[in-house]
mmCIF file of C-alpha atoms and ligand atoms in Angstrom:
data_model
loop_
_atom_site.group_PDB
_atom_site.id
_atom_site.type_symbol
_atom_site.label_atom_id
_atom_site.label_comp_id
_atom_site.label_asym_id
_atom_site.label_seq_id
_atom_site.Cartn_x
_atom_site.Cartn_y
_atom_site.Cartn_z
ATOM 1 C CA UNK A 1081 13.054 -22.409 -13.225
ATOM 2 C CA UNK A 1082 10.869 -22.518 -9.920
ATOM 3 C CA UNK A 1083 7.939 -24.475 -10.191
ATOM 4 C CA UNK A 1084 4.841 -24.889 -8.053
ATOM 5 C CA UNK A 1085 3.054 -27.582 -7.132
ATOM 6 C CA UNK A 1086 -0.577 -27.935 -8.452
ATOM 7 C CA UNK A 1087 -1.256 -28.364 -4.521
ATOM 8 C CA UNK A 1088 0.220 -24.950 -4.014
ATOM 9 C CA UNK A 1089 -1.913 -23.798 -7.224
ATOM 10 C CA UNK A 1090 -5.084 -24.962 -6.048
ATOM 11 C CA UNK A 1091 -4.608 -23.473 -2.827
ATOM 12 C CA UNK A 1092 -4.377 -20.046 -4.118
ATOM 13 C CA UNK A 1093 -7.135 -20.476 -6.531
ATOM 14 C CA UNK A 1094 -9.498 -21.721 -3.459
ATOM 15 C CA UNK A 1095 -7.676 -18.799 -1.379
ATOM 16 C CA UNK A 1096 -9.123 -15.602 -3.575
ATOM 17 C CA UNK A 1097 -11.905 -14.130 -4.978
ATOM 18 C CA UNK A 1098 -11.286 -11.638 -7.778
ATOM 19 C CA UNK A 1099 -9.450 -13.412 -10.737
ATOM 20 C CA UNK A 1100 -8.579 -12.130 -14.096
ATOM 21 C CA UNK A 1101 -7.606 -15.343 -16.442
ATOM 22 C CA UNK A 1102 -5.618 -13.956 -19.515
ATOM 23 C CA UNK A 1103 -3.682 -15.142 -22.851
ATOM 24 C CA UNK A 1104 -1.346 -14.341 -25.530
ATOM 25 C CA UNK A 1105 -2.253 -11.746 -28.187
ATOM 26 C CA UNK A 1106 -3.366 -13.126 -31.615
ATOM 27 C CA UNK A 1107 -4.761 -15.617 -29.561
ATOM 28 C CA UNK A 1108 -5.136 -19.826 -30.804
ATOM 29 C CA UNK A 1109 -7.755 -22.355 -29.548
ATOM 30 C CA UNK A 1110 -5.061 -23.104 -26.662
ATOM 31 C CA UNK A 1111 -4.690 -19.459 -25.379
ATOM 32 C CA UNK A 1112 -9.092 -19.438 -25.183
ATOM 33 C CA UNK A 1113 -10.035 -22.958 -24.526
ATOM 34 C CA UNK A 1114 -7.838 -22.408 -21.779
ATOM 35 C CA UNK A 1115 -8.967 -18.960 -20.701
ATOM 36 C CA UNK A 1116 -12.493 -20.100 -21.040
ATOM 37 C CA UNK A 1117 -12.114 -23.590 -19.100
ATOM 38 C CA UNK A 1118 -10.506 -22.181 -16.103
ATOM 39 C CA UNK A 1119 -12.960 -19.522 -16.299
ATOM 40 C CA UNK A 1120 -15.937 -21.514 -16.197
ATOM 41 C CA UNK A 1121 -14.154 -24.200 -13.658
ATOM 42 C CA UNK A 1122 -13.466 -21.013 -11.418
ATOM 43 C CA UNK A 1123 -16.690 -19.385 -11.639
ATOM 44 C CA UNK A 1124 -18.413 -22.856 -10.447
ATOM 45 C CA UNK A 1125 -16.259 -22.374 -7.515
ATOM 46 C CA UNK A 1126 -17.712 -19.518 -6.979
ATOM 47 C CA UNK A 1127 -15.253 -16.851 -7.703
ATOM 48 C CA UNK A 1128 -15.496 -13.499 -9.450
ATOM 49 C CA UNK A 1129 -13.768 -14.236 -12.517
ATOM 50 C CA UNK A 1130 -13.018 -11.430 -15.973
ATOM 51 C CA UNK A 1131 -11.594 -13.061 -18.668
ATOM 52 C CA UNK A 1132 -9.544 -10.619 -20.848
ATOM 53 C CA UNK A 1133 -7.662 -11.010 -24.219
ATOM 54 C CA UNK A 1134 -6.600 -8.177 -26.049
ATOM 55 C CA UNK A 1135 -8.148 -9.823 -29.168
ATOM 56 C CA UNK A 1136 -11.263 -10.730 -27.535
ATOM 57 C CA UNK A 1137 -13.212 -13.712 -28.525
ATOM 58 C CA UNK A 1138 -12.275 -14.746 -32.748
ATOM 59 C CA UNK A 1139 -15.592 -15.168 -34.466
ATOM 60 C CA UNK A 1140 -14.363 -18.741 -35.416
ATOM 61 C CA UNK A 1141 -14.734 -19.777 -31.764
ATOM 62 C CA UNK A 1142 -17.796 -18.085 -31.272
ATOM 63 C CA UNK A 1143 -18.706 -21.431 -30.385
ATOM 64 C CA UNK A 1144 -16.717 -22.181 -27.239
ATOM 65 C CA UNK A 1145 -19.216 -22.525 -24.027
ATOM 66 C CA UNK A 1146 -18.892 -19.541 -21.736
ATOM 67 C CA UNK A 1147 -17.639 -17.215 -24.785
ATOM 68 C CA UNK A 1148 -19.756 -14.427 -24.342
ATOM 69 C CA UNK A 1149 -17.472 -14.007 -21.239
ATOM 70 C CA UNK A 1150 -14.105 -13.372 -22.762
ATOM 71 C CA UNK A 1151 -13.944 -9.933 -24.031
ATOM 72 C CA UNK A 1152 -11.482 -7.206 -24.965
ATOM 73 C CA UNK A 1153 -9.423 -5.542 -21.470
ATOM 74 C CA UNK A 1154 -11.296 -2.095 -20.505
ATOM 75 C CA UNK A 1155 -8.446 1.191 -21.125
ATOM 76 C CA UNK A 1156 -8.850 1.540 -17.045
ATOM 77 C CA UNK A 1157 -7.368 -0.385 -15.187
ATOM 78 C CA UNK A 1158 -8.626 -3.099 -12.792
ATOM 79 C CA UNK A 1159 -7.425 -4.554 -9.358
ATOM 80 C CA UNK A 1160 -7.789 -8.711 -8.520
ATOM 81 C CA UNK A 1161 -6.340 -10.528 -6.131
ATOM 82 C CA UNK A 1162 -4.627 -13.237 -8.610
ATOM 83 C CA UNK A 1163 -4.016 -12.993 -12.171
ATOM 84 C CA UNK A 1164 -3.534 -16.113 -14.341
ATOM 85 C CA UNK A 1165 -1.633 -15.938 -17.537
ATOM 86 C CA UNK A 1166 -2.544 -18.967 -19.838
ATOM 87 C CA UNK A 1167 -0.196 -20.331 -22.853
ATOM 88 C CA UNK A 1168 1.730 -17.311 -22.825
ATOM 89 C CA UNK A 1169 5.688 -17.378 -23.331
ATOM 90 C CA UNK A 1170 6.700 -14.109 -22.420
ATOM 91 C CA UNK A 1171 4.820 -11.412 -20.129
ATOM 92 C CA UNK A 1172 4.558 -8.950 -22.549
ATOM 93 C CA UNK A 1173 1.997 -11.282 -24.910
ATOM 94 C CA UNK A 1174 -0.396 -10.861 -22.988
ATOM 95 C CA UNK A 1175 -0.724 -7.147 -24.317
ATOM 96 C CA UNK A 1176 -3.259 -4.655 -23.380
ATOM 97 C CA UNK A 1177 -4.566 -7.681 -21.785
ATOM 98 C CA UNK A 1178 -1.605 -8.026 -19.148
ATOM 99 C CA UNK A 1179 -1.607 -3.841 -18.979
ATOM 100 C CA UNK A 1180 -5.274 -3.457 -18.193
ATOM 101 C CA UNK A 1181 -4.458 -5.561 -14.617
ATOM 102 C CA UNK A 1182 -3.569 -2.738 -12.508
ATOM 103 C CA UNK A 1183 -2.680 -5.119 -9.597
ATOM 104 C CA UNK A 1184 -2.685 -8.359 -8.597
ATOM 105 C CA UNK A 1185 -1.948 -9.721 -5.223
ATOM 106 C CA UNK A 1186 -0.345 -13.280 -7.238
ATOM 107 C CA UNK A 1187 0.227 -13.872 -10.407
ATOM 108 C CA UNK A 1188 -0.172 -17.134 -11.929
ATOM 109 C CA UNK A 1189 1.476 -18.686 -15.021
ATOM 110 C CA UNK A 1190 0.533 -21.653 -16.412
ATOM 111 C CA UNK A 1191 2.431 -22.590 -19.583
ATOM 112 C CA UNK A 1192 4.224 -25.393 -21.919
ATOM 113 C CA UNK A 1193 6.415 -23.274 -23.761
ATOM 114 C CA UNK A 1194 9.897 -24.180 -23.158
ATOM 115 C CA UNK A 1195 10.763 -20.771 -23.921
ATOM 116 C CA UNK A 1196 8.911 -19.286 -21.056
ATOM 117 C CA UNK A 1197 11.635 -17.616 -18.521
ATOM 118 C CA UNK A 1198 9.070 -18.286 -15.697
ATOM 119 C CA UNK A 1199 7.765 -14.848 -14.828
ATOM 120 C CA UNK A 1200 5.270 -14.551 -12.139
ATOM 121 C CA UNK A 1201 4.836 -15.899 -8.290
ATOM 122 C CA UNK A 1202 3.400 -18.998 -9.090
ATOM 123 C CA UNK A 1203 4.685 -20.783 -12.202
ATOM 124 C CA UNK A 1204 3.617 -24.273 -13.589
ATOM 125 C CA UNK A 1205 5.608 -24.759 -16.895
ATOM 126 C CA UNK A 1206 5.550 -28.331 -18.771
ATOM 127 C CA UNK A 1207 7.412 -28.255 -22.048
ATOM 128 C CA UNK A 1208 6.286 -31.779 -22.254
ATOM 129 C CA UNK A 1209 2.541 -30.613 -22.683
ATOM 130 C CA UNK A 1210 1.225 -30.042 -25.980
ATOM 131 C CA UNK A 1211 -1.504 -27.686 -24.717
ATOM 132 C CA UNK A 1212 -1.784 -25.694 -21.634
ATOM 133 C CA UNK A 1213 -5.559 -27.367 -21.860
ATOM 134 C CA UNK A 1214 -3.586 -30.559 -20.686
ATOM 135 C CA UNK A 1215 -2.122 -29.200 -17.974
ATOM 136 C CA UNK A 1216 -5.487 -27.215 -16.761
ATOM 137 C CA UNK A 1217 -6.965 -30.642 -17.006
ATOM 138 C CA UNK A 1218 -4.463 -32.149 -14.539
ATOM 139 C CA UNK A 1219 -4.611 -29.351 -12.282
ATOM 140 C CA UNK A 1220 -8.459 -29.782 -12.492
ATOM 141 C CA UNK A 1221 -8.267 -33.267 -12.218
ATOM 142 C CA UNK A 1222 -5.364 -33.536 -9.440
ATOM 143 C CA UNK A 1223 -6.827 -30.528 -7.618
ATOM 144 C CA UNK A 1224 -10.699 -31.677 -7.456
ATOM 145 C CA UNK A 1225 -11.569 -28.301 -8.931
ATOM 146 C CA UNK A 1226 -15.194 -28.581 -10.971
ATOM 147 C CA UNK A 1227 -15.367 -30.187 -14.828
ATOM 148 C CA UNK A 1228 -18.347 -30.260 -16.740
ATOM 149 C CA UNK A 1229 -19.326 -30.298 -19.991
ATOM 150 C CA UNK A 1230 -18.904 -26.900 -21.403
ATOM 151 C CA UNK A 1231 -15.656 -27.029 -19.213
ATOM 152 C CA UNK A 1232 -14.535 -30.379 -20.990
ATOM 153 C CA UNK A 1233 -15.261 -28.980 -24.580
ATOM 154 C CA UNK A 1234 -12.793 -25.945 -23.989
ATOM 155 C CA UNK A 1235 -9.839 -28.623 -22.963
ATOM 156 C CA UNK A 1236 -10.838 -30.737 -25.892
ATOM 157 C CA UNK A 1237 -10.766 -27.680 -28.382
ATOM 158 C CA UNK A 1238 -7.164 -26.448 -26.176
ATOM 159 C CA UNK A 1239 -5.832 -29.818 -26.768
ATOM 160 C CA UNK A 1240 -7.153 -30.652 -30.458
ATOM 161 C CA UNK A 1241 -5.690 -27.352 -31.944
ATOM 162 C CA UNK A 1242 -2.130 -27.759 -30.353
ATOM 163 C CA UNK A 1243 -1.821 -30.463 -31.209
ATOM 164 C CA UNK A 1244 -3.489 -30.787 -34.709
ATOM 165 C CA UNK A 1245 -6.012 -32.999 -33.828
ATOM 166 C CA UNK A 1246 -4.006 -35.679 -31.609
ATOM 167 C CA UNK A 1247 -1.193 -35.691 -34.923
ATOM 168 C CA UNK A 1248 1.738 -34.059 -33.386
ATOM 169 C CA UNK A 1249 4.826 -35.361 -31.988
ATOM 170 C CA UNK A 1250 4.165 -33.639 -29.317
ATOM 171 C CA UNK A 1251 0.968 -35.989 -28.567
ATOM 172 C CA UNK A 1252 1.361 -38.452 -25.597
ATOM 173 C CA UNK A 1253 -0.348 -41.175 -25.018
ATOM 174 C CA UNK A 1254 -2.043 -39.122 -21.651
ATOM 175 C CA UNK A 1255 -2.951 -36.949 -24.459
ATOM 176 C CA UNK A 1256 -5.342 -39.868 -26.110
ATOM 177 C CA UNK A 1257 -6.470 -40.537 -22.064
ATOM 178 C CA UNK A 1258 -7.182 -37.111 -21.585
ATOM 179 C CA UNK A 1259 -9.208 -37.111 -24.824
ATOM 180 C CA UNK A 1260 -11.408 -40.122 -23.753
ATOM 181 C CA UNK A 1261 -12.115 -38.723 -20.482
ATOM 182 C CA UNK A 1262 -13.055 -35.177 -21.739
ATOM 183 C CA UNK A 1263 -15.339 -37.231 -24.247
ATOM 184 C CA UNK A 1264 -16.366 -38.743 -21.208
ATOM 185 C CA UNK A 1265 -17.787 -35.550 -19.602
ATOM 186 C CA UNK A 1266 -20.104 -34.820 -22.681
ATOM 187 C CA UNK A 1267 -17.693 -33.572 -25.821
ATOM 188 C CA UNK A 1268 -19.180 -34.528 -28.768
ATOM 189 C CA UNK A 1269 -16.062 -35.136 -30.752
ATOM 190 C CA UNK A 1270 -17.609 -34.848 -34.547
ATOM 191 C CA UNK A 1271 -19.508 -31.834 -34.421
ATOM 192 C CA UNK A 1272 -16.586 -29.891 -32.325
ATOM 193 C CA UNK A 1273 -13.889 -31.369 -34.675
ATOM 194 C CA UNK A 1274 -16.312 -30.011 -37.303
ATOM 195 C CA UNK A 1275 -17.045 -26.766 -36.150
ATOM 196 C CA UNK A 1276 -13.083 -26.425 -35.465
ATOM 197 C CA UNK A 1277 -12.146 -28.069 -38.511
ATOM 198 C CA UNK A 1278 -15.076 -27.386 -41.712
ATOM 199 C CA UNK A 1279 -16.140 -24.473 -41.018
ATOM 200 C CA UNK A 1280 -14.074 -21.894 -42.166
ATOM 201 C CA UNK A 1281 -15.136 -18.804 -44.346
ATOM 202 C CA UNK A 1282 -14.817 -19.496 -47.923
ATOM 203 C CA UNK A 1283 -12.422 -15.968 -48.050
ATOM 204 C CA UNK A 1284 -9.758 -18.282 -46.149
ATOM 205 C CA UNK A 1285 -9.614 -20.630 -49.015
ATOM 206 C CA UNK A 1286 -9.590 -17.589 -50.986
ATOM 207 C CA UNK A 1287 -6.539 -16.652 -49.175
ATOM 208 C CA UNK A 1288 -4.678 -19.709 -49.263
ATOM 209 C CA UNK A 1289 -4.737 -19.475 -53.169
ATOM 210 C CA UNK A 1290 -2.868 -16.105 -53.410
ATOM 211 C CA UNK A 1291 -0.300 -17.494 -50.721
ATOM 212 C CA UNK A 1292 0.352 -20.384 -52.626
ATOM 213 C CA UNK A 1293 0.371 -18.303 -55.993
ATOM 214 C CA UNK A 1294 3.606 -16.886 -53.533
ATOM 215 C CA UNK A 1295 4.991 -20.411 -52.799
ATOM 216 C CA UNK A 1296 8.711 -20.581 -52.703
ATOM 217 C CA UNK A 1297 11.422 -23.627 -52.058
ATOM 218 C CA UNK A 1298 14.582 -23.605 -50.746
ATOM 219 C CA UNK A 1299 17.758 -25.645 -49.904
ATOM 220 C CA UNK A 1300 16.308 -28.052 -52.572
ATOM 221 C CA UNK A 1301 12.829 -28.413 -51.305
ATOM 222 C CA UNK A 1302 13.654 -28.159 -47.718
ATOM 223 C CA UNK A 1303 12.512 -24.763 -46.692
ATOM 224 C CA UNK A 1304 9.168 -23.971 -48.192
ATOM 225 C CA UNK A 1305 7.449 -20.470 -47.522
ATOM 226 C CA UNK A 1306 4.931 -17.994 -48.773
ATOM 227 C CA UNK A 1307 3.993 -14.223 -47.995
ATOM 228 C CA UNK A 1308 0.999 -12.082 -47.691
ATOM 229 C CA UNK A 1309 1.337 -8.354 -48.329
ATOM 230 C CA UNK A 1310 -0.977 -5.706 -46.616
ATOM 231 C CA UNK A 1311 -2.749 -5.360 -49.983
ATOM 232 C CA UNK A 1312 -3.447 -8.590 -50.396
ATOM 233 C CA UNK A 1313 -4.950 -8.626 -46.933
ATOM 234 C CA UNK A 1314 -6.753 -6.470 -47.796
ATOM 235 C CA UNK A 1315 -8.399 -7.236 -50.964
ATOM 236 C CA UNK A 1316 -9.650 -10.326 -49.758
ATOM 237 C CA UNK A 1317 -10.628 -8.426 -46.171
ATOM 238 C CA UNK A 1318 -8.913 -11.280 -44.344
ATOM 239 C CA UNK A 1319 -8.747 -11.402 -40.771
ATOM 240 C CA UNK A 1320 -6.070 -12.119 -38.516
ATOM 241 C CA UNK A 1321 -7.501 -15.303 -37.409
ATOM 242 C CA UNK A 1322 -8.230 -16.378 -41.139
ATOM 243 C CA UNK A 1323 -4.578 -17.591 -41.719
ATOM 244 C CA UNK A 1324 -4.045 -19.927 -38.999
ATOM 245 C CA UNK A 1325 -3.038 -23.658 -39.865
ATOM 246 C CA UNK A 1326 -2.608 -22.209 -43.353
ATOM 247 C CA UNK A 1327 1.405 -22.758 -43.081
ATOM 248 C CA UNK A 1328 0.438 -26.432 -42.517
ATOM 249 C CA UNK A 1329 0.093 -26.714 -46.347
ATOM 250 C CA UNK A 1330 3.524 -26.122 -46.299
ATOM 251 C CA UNK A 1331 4.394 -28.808 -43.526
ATOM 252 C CA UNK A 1332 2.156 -31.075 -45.368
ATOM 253 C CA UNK A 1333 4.818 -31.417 -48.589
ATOM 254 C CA UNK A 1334 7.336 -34.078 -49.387
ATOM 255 C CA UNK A 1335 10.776 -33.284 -48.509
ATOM 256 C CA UNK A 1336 10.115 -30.110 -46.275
ATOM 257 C CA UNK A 1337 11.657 -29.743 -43.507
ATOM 258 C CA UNK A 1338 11.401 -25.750 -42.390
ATOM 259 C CA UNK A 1339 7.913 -24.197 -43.218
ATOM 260 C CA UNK A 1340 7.798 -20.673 -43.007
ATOM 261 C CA UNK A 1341 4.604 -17.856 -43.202
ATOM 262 C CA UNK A 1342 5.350 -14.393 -43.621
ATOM 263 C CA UNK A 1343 2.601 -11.114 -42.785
ATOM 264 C CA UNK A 1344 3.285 -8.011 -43.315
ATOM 265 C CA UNK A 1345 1.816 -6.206 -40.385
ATOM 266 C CA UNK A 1346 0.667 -2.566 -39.946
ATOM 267 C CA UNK A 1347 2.953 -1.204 -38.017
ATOM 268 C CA UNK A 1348 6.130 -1.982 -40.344
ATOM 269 C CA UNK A 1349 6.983 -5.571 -38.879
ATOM 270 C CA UNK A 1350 6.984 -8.695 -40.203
ATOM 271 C CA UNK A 1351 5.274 -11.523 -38.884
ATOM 272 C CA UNK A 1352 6.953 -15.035 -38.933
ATOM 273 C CA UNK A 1353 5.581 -18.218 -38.508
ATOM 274 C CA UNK A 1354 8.211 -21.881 -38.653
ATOM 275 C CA UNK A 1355 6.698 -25.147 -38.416
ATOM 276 C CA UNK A 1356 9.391 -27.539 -38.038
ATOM 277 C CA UNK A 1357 9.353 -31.836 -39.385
ATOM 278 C CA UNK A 1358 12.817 -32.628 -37.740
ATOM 279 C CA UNK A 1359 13.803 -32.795 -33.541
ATOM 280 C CA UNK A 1360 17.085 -31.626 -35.380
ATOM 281 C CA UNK A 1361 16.088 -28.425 -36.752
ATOM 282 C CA UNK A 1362 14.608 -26.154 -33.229
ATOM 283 C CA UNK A 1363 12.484 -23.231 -35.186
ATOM 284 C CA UNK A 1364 11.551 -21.787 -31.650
ATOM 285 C CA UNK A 1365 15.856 -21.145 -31.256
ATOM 286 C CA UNK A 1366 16.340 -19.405 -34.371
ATOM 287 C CA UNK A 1367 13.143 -17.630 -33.647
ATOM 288 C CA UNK A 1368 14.209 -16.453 -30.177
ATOM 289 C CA UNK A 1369 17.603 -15.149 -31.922
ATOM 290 C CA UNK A 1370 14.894 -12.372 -33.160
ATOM 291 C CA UNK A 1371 13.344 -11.996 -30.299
ATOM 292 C CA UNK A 1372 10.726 -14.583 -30.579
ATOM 293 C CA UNK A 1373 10.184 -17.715 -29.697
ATOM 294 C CA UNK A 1374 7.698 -21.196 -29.060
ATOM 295 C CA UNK A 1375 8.299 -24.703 -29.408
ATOM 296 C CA UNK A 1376 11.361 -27.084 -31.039
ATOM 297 C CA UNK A 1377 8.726 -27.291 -34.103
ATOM 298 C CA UNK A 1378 6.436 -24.606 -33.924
ATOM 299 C CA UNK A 1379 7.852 -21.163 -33.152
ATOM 300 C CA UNK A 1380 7.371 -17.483 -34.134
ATOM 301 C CA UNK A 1381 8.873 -14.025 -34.132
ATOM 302 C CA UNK A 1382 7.708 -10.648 -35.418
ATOM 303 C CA UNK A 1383 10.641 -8.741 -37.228
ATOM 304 C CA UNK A 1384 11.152 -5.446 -38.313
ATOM 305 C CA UNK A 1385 11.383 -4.348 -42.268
ATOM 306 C CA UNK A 1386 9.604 -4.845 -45.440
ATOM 307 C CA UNK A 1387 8.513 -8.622 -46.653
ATOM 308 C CA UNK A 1388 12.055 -8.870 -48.944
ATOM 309 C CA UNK A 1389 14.324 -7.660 -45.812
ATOM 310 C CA UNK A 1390 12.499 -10.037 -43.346
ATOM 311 C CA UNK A 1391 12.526 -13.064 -45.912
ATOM 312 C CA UNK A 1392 16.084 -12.803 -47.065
ATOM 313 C CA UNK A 1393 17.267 -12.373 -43.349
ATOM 314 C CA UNK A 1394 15.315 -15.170 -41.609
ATOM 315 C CA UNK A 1395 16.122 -18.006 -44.662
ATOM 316 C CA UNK A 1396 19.790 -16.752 -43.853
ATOM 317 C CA UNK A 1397 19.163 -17.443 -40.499
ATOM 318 C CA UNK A 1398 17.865 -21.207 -41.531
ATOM 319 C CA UNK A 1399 20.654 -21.524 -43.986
ATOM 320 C CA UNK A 1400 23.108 -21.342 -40.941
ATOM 321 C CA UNK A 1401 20.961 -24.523 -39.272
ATOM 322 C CA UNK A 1402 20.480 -26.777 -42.460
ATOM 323 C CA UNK A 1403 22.537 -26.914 -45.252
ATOM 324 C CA UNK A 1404 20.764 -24.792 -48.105
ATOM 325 C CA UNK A 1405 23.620 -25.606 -50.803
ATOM 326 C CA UNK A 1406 22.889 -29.369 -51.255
HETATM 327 P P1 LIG B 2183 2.169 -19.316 -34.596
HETATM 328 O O1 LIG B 2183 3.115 -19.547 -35.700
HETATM 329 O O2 LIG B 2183 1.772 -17.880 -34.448
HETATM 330 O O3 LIG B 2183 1.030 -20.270 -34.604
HETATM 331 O O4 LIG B 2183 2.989 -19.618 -33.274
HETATM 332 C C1 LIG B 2183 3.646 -20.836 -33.094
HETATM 333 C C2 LIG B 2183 4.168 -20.927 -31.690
HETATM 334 O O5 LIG B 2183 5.167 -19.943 -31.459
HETATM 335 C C3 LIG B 2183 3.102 -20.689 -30.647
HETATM 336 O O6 LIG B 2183 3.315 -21.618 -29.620
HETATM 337 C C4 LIG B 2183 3.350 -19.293 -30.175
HETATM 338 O O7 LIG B 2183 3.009 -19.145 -28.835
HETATM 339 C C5 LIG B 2183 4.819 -19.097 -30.388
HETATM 340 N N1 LIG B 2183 5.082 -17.711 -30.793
HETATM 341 C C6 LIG B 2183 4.599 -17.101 -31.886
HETATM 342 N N2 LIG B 2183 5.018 -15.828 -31.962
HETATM 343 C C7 LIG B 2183 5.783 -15.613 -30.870
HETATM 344 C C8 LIG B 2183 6.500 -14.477 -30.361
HETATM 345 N N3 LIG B 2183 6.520 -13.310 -30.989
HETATM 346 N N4 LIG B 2183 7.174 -14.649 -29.192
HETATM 347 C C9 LIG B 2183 7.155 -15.828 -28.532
HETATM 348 N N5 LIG B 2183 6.514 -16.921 -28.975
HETATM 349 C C10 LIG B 2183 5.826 -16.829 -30.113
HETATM 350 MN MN1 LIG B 2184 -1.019 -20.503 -28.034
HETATM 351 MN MN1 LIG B 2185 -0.316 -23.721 -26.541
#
């Protein structure tokens, strides 16, 4: 995979003027506490910056400093002279996002998905990062490009969500130095970790007891999973965003090794989520075998057919990784 420098990073980023910083649809606090810091790090360099994301800003991070400038991509077209493409594993997540960039003289991806062919003309991918927000802070960092407070909280939020609040395997110690520097420029850890972390809307909780009124076990209590239908989505008038970190309940159990979340989404796919406890068992490889991908232990796909086709043919597809008959 080629990889730039940060050096050769920071040049461009110095070089141009009209930037559009981007993310993966159905974005997480990574894909815009990344988007944002960069943003706000650019702009203080005095660039022209749009941020786009083809979900725009989730109410639940209303909070993040510099929101207001992250919005949805315009149906015309736009022309920059570098595009950045944050946390994103494969071009086409980006979405009307990466479509509404009608040209770019460079594009730029910055990523830690191992999955991540390396698309672009400059690419910076660390599979060893647990957040792209830990790599924009070591291209900020290495690179002398501005930090402030507002940019520190959108690393901090980047890094907590990724890596579920410094818990992870994927959590280095840099991560912990990162954290105390970022605290260091101004992040006041309780009330972020609180507005991250308690204060969800009560129709989430709501939500997570019809998907555990769904909850299913496998291979003797290895593979747990639950489902959410359309209807059910809409009864409760969940949101996308609502049922993130909800499969976590399922990572959380005893004896679980695969966790699985299926949607049912509009347009006759399935959604998948895998959260993974074992370096043995890669979720993001038998998510990329349906077109998906992520990490070893976090990973996702979208499938077509109903709930029951999409269930029966991914636990198959687990079954032929972990032994479901003991
Ligand atoms: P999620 O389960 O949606 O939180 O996603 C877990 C991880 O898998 C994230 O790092 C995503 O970027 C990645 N991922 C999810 N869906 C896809 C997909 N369709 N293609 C590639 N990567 C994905
Ligand atoms: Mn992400
Ligand atoms: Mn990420």
């Amino acid at each position: 995979m080629t990889k730039s420098t940060f050096a050769e990073i920071g040049g461009v980023l110095r070089a141009h003027q009209r930037f559009a910083v981007l993310s993966h649809v159905r974005p997480d606090g990574d894909a815009l506490g990344s988007q944002l810091a960069l943003a706000l790090s650019l702009q203080k360099l005095g660039k022209d910056v749009t941020v786009w994301n083809e979900d725009g800003l989730l109410q639940k991070y209303n909070f993040l400093p510099g929101g207001e400038r992250l919005t949805q991509p315009p149906r015309e077209p736009q022309d920059f002279d570098a595009a950045v493409a944050l946390d994103t594993a494969t071009q086409n997540r980006l979405g009307t996002a990466g479509e509404s960039v009608r040209s770019a003289k460079t594009w730029i991806n910055i990523d830690h998905h191992p999955s991540n062919p390396g698309y672009g003309d400059l690419v910076y991918i660390d599979p060893t990062s647990p957040a792209t927000g830990q790599i924009l802070f070591e291209l900020i960092q290495t690179e002398q490009l501005p930090m402030d407070r507002a940019i520190a909280e959108n690393l901090f939020v980047a890094i907590s969500t990724d890596t579920g609040s410094f818990q992870y395997p994927n959590t280095t110690a840099r991560t912990f130095e990162i954290g105390a520097e970022l605290l260091r420029c101004g992040v006041d850890v309780g009330r972020v970790s609180q507005l991250l972390y308690e204060n969800y809307p009560r129709r989430r909780t709501e939500l997570l007891r019809e998907l555990l009124g769904t909850m299913r076990f496998e291979a003797g209590g290895k593979i747990a999973s639950f489902s959410l239908s359309l209807k059910v989505a809409a009864d409760l008038k969940v949101k996308p965003e609502d049922n993130e970190g909800l499969i976590d309940h399922l990572r959380a159990i005893h004896g679980v090794i695969v966790a699985i979340f299926f949607e049912e989404l509009t347009d006759g796919k399935v959604r998948v989520s895998m959260r993974s406890k074992s370096e043995e068992v890669d979720v993001s490889a038998i998510c990329q075998k349906f077109g998906g991908g992520g990490h070893k232990l976090a990973a996702g796909t979208r499938v077509r057919g109903t709930l029951a086709e999409v269930e029966q043919k991914i636990l198959k597809a687990i079954c032929d990784v972990i032994d479901c008959n003991s």
